[in-house]
Structure formats: structure tokens, C-alpha cells
JSON list of C-alpha atoms in Angstrom, two decimals:
[
{"chain": "B", "resi": 11, "resn": "ALA", "atom": "CA", "xyz": [0.12, 0.14, -0.11]},
{"chain": "B", "resi": 12, "resn": "LYS", "atom": "CA", "xyz": [2.70, 2.64, 0.87]},
{"chain": "B", "resi": 13, "resn": "PHE", "atom": "CA", "xyz": [4.27, 2.12, -2.31]},
{"chain": "B", "resi": 14, "resn": "LYS", "atom": "CA", "xyz": [1.05, 2.78, -4.59]},
{"chain": "B", "resi": 15, "resn": "HIS", "atom": "CA", "xyz": [1.71, 6.28, -3.09]},
{"chain": "B", "resi": 16, "resn": "TRP", "atom": "CA", "xyz": [5.45, 6.28, -4.04]},
{"chain": "B", "resi": 17, "resn": "ILE", "atom": "CA", "xyz": [4.60, 5.14, -7.50]},
{"chain": "B", "resi": 18, "resn": "LYS", "atom": "CA", "xyz": [1.78, 7.99, -8.20]},
{"chain": "B", "resi": 19, "resn": "ASN", "atom": "CA", "xyz": [4.58, 10.31, -7.00]},
{"chain": "B", "resi": 20, "resn": "GLY", "atom": "CA", "xyz": [7.23, 9.85, -9.67]},
{"chain": "B", "resi": 21, "resn": "GLY", "atom": "CA", "xyz": [7.99, 6.33, -8.32]},
{"chain": "B", "resi": 22, "resn": "ASN", "atom": "CA", "xyz": [7.23, 4.76, -11.75]},
{"chain": "B", "resi": 23, "resn": "THR", "atom": "CA", "xyz": [9.69, 7.35, -13.35]},
{"chain": "B", "resi": 24, "resn": "THR", "atom": "CA", "xyz": [12.69, 5.75, -10.53]},
{"chain": "B", "resi": 25, "resn": "LEU", "atom": "CA", "xyz": [11.86, 2.42, -11.83]},
{"chain": "B", "resi": 26, "resn": "THR", "atom": "CA", "xyz": [12.46, 2.97, -15.40]},
{"chain": "B", "resi": 27, "resn": "SER", "atom": "CA", "xyz": [15.53, 5.27, -14.53]},
{"chain": "B", "resi": 28, "resn": "PHE", "atom": "CA", "xyz": [16.69, 1.92, -13.15]},
{"chain": "B", "resi": 29, "resn": "GLY", "atom": "CA", "xyz": [15.86, -0.32, -16.05]},
{"chain": "B", "resi": 30, "resn": "ILE", "atom": "CA", "xyz": [13.16, -2.58, -14.29]},
{"chain": "B", "resi": 31, "resn": "SER", "atom": "CA", "xyz": [9.39, -2.01, -13.86]},
{"chain": "B", "resi": 32, "resn": "SER", "atom": "CA", "xyz": [8.80, -2.97, -10.02]},
{"chain": "B", "resi": 33, "resn": "TYR", "atom": "CA", "xyz": [10.20, -2.47, -6.78]},
{"chain": "B", "resi": 34, "resn": "ASN", "atom": "CA", "xyz": [11.10, -6.11, -5.85]},
{"chain": "B", "resi": 35, "resn": "GLU", "atom": "CA", "xyz": [13.35, -5.98, -8.83]},
{"chain": "B", "resi": 36, "resn": "LEU", "atom": "CA", "xyz": [15.46, -3.04, -7.17]},
{"chain": "B", "resi": 37, "resn": "ASN", "atom": "CA", "xyz": [18.93, -3.42, -6.30]},
{"chain": "B", "resi": 38, "resn": "PRO", "atom": "CA", "xyz": [18.98, -4.29, -2.42]},
{"chain": "B", "resi": 39, "resn": "VAL", "atom": "CA", "xyz": [21.52, -2.11, -2.22]},
{"chain": "B", "resi": 40, "resn": "TYR", "atom": "CA", "xyz": [19.28, 0.86, -3.26]},
{"chain": "B", "resi": 41, "resn": "LYS", "atom": "CA", "xyz": [16.40, -0.71, -0.77]},
{"chain": "B", "resi": 42, "resn": "ASN", "atom": "CA", "xyz": [18.45, -0.33, 1.80]},
{"chain": "B", "resi": 43, "resn": "PHE", "atom": "CA", "xyz": [19.69, 3.60, 1.52]},
{"chain": "B", "resi": 44, "resn": "LEU", "atom": "CA", "xyz": [16.27, 4.34, 1.05]},
{"chain": "B", "resi": 45, "resn": "ASN", "atom": "CA", "xyz": [15.23, 1.89, 4.18]},
{"chain": "B", "resi": 46, "resn": "GLN", "atom": "CA", "xyz": [17.70, 3.99, 6.44]},
{"chain": "B", "resi": 47, "resn": "THR", "atom": "CA", "xyz": [17.20, 7.32, 4.75]},
{"chain": "B", "resi": 48, "resn": "LYS", "atom": "CA", "xyz": [16.35, 9.70, 7.81]},
{"chain": "B", "resi": 49, "resn": "TYR", "atom": "CA", "xyz": [13.19, 12.03, 7.91]},
{"chain": "B", "resi": 50, "resn": "PHE", "atom": "CA", "xyz": [15.26, 14.86, 9.43]},
{"chain": "B", "resi": 51, "resn": "ILE", "atom": "CA", "xyz": [18.88, 16.17, 10.49]},
{"chain": "B", "resi": 52, "resn": "LYS", "atom": "CA", "xyz": [19.87, 18.57, 12.93]},
{"chain": "B", "resi": 53, "resn": "SER", "atom": "CA", "xyz": [23.27, 20.02, 12.32]},
{"chain": "B", "resi": 54, "resn": "GLY", "atom": "CA", "xyz": [24.23, 22.79, 14.00]},
{"chain": "B", "resi": 55, "resn": "ASN", "atom": "CA", "xyz": [21.37, 25.59, 14.11]},
{"chain": "B", "resi": 56, "resn": "TYR", "atom": "CA", "xyz": [19.56, 23.96, 11.32]},
{"chain": "B", "resi": 57, "resn": "ILE", "atom": "CA", "xyz": [16.81, 21.15, 10.95]},
{"chain": "B", "resi": 58, "resn": "PHE", "atom": "CA", "xyz": [16.45, 19.72, 7.46]},
{"chain": "B", "resi": 59, "resn": "VAL", "atom": "CA", "xyz": [13.58, 18.23, 6.30]},
{"chain": "B", "resi": 60, "resn": "HIS", "atom": "CA", "xyz": [11.48, 17.50, 3.12]},
{"chain": "B", "resi": 61, "resn": "ALA", "atom": "CA", "xyz": [8.06, 18.96, 4.17]},
{"chain": "B", "resi": 62, "resn": "GLY", "atom": "CA", "xyz": [8.57, 20.54, 7.54]},
{"chain": "B", "resi": 63, "resn": "LEU", "atom": "CA", "xyz": [7.47, 19.81, 11.24]},
{"chain": "B", "resi": 64, "resn": "ASN", "atom": "CA", "xyz": [4.00, 19.50, 12.58]},
{"chain": "B", "resi": 65, "resn": "PHE", "atom": "CA", "xyz": [4.27, 21.81, 15.75]},
{"chain": "B", "resi": 66, "resn": "GLN", "atom": "CA", "xyz": [0.30, 21.71, 16.96]},
{"chain": "B", "resi": 67, "resn": "ILE", "atom": "CA", "xyz": [1.91, 18.44, 18.35]},
{"chain": "B", "resi": 68, "resn": "GLN", "atom": "CA", "xyz": [4.33, 18.21, 21.54]},
{"chain": "B", "resi": 69, "resn": "ASN", "atom": "CA", "xyz": [7.35, 16.51, 19.94]},
{"chain": "B", "resi": 70, "resn": "PRO", "atom": "CA", "xyz": [7.09, 17.58, 15.90]},
{"chain": "B", "resi": 71, "resn": "PHE", "atom": "CA", "xyz": [9.93, 14.90, 15.53]},
{"chain": "B", "resi": 72, "resn": "GLU", "atom": "CA", "xyz": [7.96, 12.15, 15.81]},
{"chain": "B", "resi": 73, "resn": "ASP", "atom": "CA", "xyz": [5.14, 12.87, 13.26]},
{"chain": "B", "resi": 74, "resn": "LYS", "atom": "CA", "xyz": [6.84, 11.28, 10.23]},
{"chain": "B", "resi": 75, "resn": "GLN", "atom": "CA", "xyz": [3.61, 12.13, 7.77]},
{"chain": "B", "resi": 76, "resn": "ALA", "atom": "CA", "xyz": [3.98, 15.89, 8.30]},
{"chain": "B", "resi": 77, "resn": "MET", "atom": "CA", "xyz": [8.15, 15.65, 7.55]},
{"chain": "B", "resi": 78, "resn": "LEU", "atom": "CA", "xyz": [6.74, 14.15, 4.21]},
{"chain": "B", "resi": 79, "resn": "TRP", "atom": "CA", "xyz": [3.68, 16.17, 3.48]},
{"chain": "B", "resi": 80, "resn": "ILE", "atom": "CA", "xyz": [3.14, 19.05, 5.87]},
{"chain": "B", "resi": 81, "resn": "ARG", "atom": "CA", "xyz": [2.69, 22.72, 3.70]},
{"chain": "B", "resi": 82, "resn": "ASP", "atom": "CA", "xyz": [2.52, 26.07, 5.68]},
{"chain": "B", "resi": 83, "resn": "PHE", "atom": "CA", "xyz": [3.50, 24.94, 8.85]},
{"chain": "B", "resi": 84, "resn": "PRO", "atom": "CA", "xyz": [3.81, 27.92, 12.12]},
{"chain": "B", "resi": 85, "resn": "VAL", "atom": "CA", "xyz": [7.22, 27.29, 13.78]},
{"chain": "B", "resi": 86, "resn": "ASP", "atom": "CA", "xyz": [7.59, 26.95, 17.55]},
{"chain": "B", "resi": 87, "resn": "LYS", "atom": "CA", "xyz": [10.60, 28.05, 18.60]},
{"chain": "B", "resi": 88, "resn": "GLN", "atom": "CA", "xyz": [10.72, 26.96, 21.34]},
{"chain": "B", "resi": 89, "resn": "LYS", "atom": "CA", "xyz": [10.55, 23.36, 20.20]},
{"chain": "B", "resi": 90, "resn": "SER", "atom": "CA", "xyz": [12.78, 23.53, 17.49]},
{"chain": "B", "resi": 91, "resn": "GLY", "atom": "CA", "xyz": [15.57, 24.96, 19.44]},
{"chain": "B", "resi": 92, "resn": "ASN", "atom": "CA", "xyz": [15.65, 28.03, 17.93]},
{"chain": "B", "resi": 93, "resn": "SER", "atom": "CA", "xyz": [17.10, 26.15, 14.64]},
{"chain": "B", "resi": 94, "resn": "LEU", "atom": "CA", "xyz": [15.90, 27.38, 11.43]},
{"chain": "B", "resi": 95, "resn": "ILE", "atom": "CA", "xyz": [14.05, 24.39, 9.30]},
{"chain": "B", "resi": 96, "resn": "VAL", "atom": "CA", "xyz": [15.30, 24.59, 5.84]},
{"chain": "B", "resi": 97, "resn": "HIS", "atom": "CA", "xyz": [12.56, 22.21, 3.80]},
{"chain": "B", "resi": 98, "resn": "GLY", "atom": "CA", "xyz": [10.89, 21.90, 0.04]},
{"chain": "B", "resi": 99, "resn": "HIS", "atom": "CA", "xyz": [8.19, 20.00, -1.12]},
{"chain": "B", "resi": 100, "resn": "ASN", "atom": "CA", "xyz": [5.96, 23.18, -1.79]},
{"chain": "B", "resi": 101, "resn": "PRO", "atom": "CA", "xyz": [7.23, 24.55, -4.62]},
{"chain": "B", "resi": 102, "resn": "LYS", "atom": "CA", "xyz": [7.67, 28.54, -4.79]},
{"chain": "B", "resi": 103, "resn": "THR", "atom": "CA", "xyz": [8.76, 31.54, -7.14]},
{"chain": "B", "resi": 104, "resn": "LEU", "atom": "CA", "xyz": [12.48, 32.38, -6.82]},
{"chain": "B", "resi": 105, "resn": "ASP", "atom": "CA", "xyz": [11.64, 35.76, -6.04]},
{"chain": "B", "resi": 106, "resn": "SER", "atom": "CA", "xyz": [8.96, 34.28, -2.62]},
{"chain": "B", "resi": 107, "resn": "ILE", "atom": "CA", "xyz": [12.03, 32.13, -1.83]},
{"chain": "B", "resi": 108, "resn": "LEU", "atom": "CA", "xyz": [14.51, 35.07, -1.84]},
{"chain": "B", "resi": 109, "resn": "LYS", "atom": "CA", "xyz": [12.60, 37.27, 0.51]},
{"chain": "B", "resi": 110, "resn": "GLN", "atom": "CA", "xyz": [12.25, 34.67, 2.65]},
{"chain": "B", "resi": 111, "resn": "ALA", "atom": "CA", "xyz": [15.18, 36.55, 4.45]},
{"chain": "B", "resi": 112, "resn": "GLY", "atom": "CA", "xyz": [15.00, 36.65, 8.83]},
{"chain": "B", "resi": 113, "resn": "ARG", "atom": "CA", "xyz": [12.00, 33.91, 8.72]},
{"chain": "B", "resi": 114, "resn": "ASN", "atom": "CA", "xyz": [12.09, 30.62, 11.14]},
{"chain": "B", "resi": 115, "resn": "ALA", "atom": "CA", "xyz": [11.62, 28.45, 8.08]},
{"chain": "B", "resi": 116, "resn": "ILE", "atom": "CA", "xyz": [12.80, 28.39, 4.57]},
{"chain": "B", "resi": 117, "resn": "ASN", "atom": "CA", "xyz": [11.43, 26.86, 1.44]},
{"chain": "B", "resi": 118, "resn": "ILE", "atom": "CA", "xyz": [14.14, 26.05, -0.77]},
{"chain": "B", "resi": 119, "resn": "ASP", "atom": "CA", "xyz": [11.68, 23.78, -3.35]},
{"chain": "B", "resi": 120, "resn": "GLY", "atom": "CA", "xyz": [12.29, 26.48, -6.83]},
{"chain": "B", "resi": 121, "resn": "GLY", "atom": "CA", "xyz": [10.35, 24.05, -9.06]},
{"chain": "B", "resi": 122, "resn": "CYS", "atom": "CA", "xyz": [13.57, 22.22, -10.22]},
{"chain": "B", "resi": 123, "resn": "VAL", "atom": "CA", "xyz": [11.23, 20.15, -12.39]},
{"chain": "B", "resi": 124, "resn": "PHE", "atom": "CA", "xyz": [8.85, 22.59, -13.90]},
{"chain": "B", "resi": 125, "resn": "LYS", "atom": "CA", "xyz": [11.55, 23.90, -16.40]},
{"chain": "B", "resi": 126, "resn": "HIS", "atom": "CA", "xyz": [9.30, 25.23, -19.25]},
{"chain": "B", "resi": 127, "resn": "THR", "atom": "CA", "xyz": [8.04, 27.54, -16.88]},
{"chain": "B", "resi": 128, "resn": "GLU", "atom": "CA", "xyz": [9.55, 31.34, -16.30]},
{"chain": "B", "resi": 129, "resn": "GLU", "atom": "CA", "xyz": [8.22, 31.31, -12.47]},
{"chain": "B", "resi": 130, "resn": "TYR", "atom": "CA", "xyz": [9.75, 27.92, -11.41]},
{"chain": "B", "resi": 131, "resn": "GLY", "atom": "CA", "xyz": [12.17, 25.61, -12.88]},
{"chain": "B", "resi": 132, "resn": "ASN", "atom": "CA", "xyz": [15.40, 26.83, -10.24]},
{"chain": "B", "resi": 133, "resn": "LEU", "atom": "CA", "xyz": [17.14, 24.48, -8.30]},
{"chain": "B", "resi": 134, "resn": "ILE", "atom": "CA", "xyz": [17.77, 25.80, -4.75]},
{"chain": "B", "resi": 135, "resn": "ALA", "atom": "CA", "xyz": [20.85, 25.42, -1.79]},
{"chain": "B", "resi": 136, "resn": "LEU", "atom": "CA", "xyz": [21.78, 27.24, 0.89]},
{"chain": "B", "resi": 137, "resn": "ASN", "atom": "CA", "xyz": [25.19, 27.62, 1.88]},
{"chain": "B", "resi": 138, "resn": "VAL", "atom": "CA", "xyz": [25.01, 27.59, 5.17]},
{"chain": "B", "resi": 139, "resn": "THR", "atom": "CA", "xyz": [28.27, 28.68, 5.94]},
{"chain": "B", "resi": 140, "resn": "GLU", "atom": "CA", "xyz": [27.72, 31.72, 4.63]},
{"chain": "B", "resi": 141, "resn": "LYS", "atom": "CA", "xyz": [24.21, 31.92, 5.11]},
{"chain": "B", "resi": 142, "resn": "LYS", "atom": "CA", "xyz": [23.27, 32.69, 1.29]},
{"chain": "B", "resi": 143, "resn": "LEU", "atom": "CA", "xyz": [20.90, 31.37, -0.86]},
{"chain": "B", "resi": 144, "resn": "ILE", "atom": "CA", "xyz": [22.32, 30.06, -4.28]},
{"chain": "B", "resi": 145, "resn": "ALA", "atom": "CA", "xyz": [19.70, 29.56, -7.24]},
{"chain": "B", "resi": 146, "resn": "VAL", "atom": "CA", "xyz": [20.52, 27.82, -10.40]},
{"chain": "B", "resi": 147, "resn": "ARG", "atom": "CA", "xyz": [17.81, 27.63, -13.69]},
{"chain": "B", "resi": 148, "resn": "ASN", "atom": "CA", "xyz": [17.35, 23.99, -14.88]},
{"chain": "B", "resi": 149, "resn": "VAL", "atom": "CA", "xyz": [18.86, 23.55, -18.19]},
{"chain": "B", "resi": 150, "resn": "ASP", "atom": "CA", "xyz": [18.46, 19.80, -18.90]}
]
């Protein structure tokens, strides 16, 4: 059941890129990688997470569904340890990404996959040493 959702959200493209048609055919090395991937990483004053955190519950680090799917979440600085939350999942225009300075969470999803649109199609990175956003247009 959990793989049906994955297939619906690009899993077929992933399988095709490996030259296979079923998750069961995937090399165990990649299965282990996927199964061991963490839902979030805390490093220094940063929390890196795919979608975000659910601060409506006592311990937001227990809600794995939120880490994968939440959108537009308010940040509780006490629960986040006053860390900057770096996330994606919800594509934003480059202009709106660049205007996030000073917030408690920063969305770096520039919709890189949407390369044929003017507003999106950017790969965004955050250089945490310099606290600087880097944007590169998808030219693939």
C-alpha cells in the first residue's frame, strides 16, 4: 500500500530510470539506502526536513507524515530549539524564496522539475556557512 503512493508520485519514473518495472526488482543496496534514510537531520542551528514539522503536537519530530507532506506550518521556536528549518515539498517562485530572510523556516523548493515555466524551474541550495541562497536554472 505504501508503494502505491510512491508510484503515484514519481516512483514509476524512478523504476524506469533503473531499467526495471517493479520495486521488488530494485537492487537491495538501493532498498537499504531508502529504508535507512532519515526523516530529518539536525546540524548545528539547522533542521533539514523534506516538507516541515508539525508543531501542533508535543514532539514534532515524531510525526513522520508531516515531515513528508505538511505545508505552510507555523514554527514553534521553543520546540525547534530556535533552529532554522530548511525544507521544500511546496514549490515556490525564485522571487518568493529570496524574500524569506529572517524567517524561522525557509522553503528552498524552486520547482526545478517545472523547467518549462518562467516562475519555477530553479534548483536552490542554502550555503549554511555563508547563510546565502544559491539558485541555478534547470537547463537539462
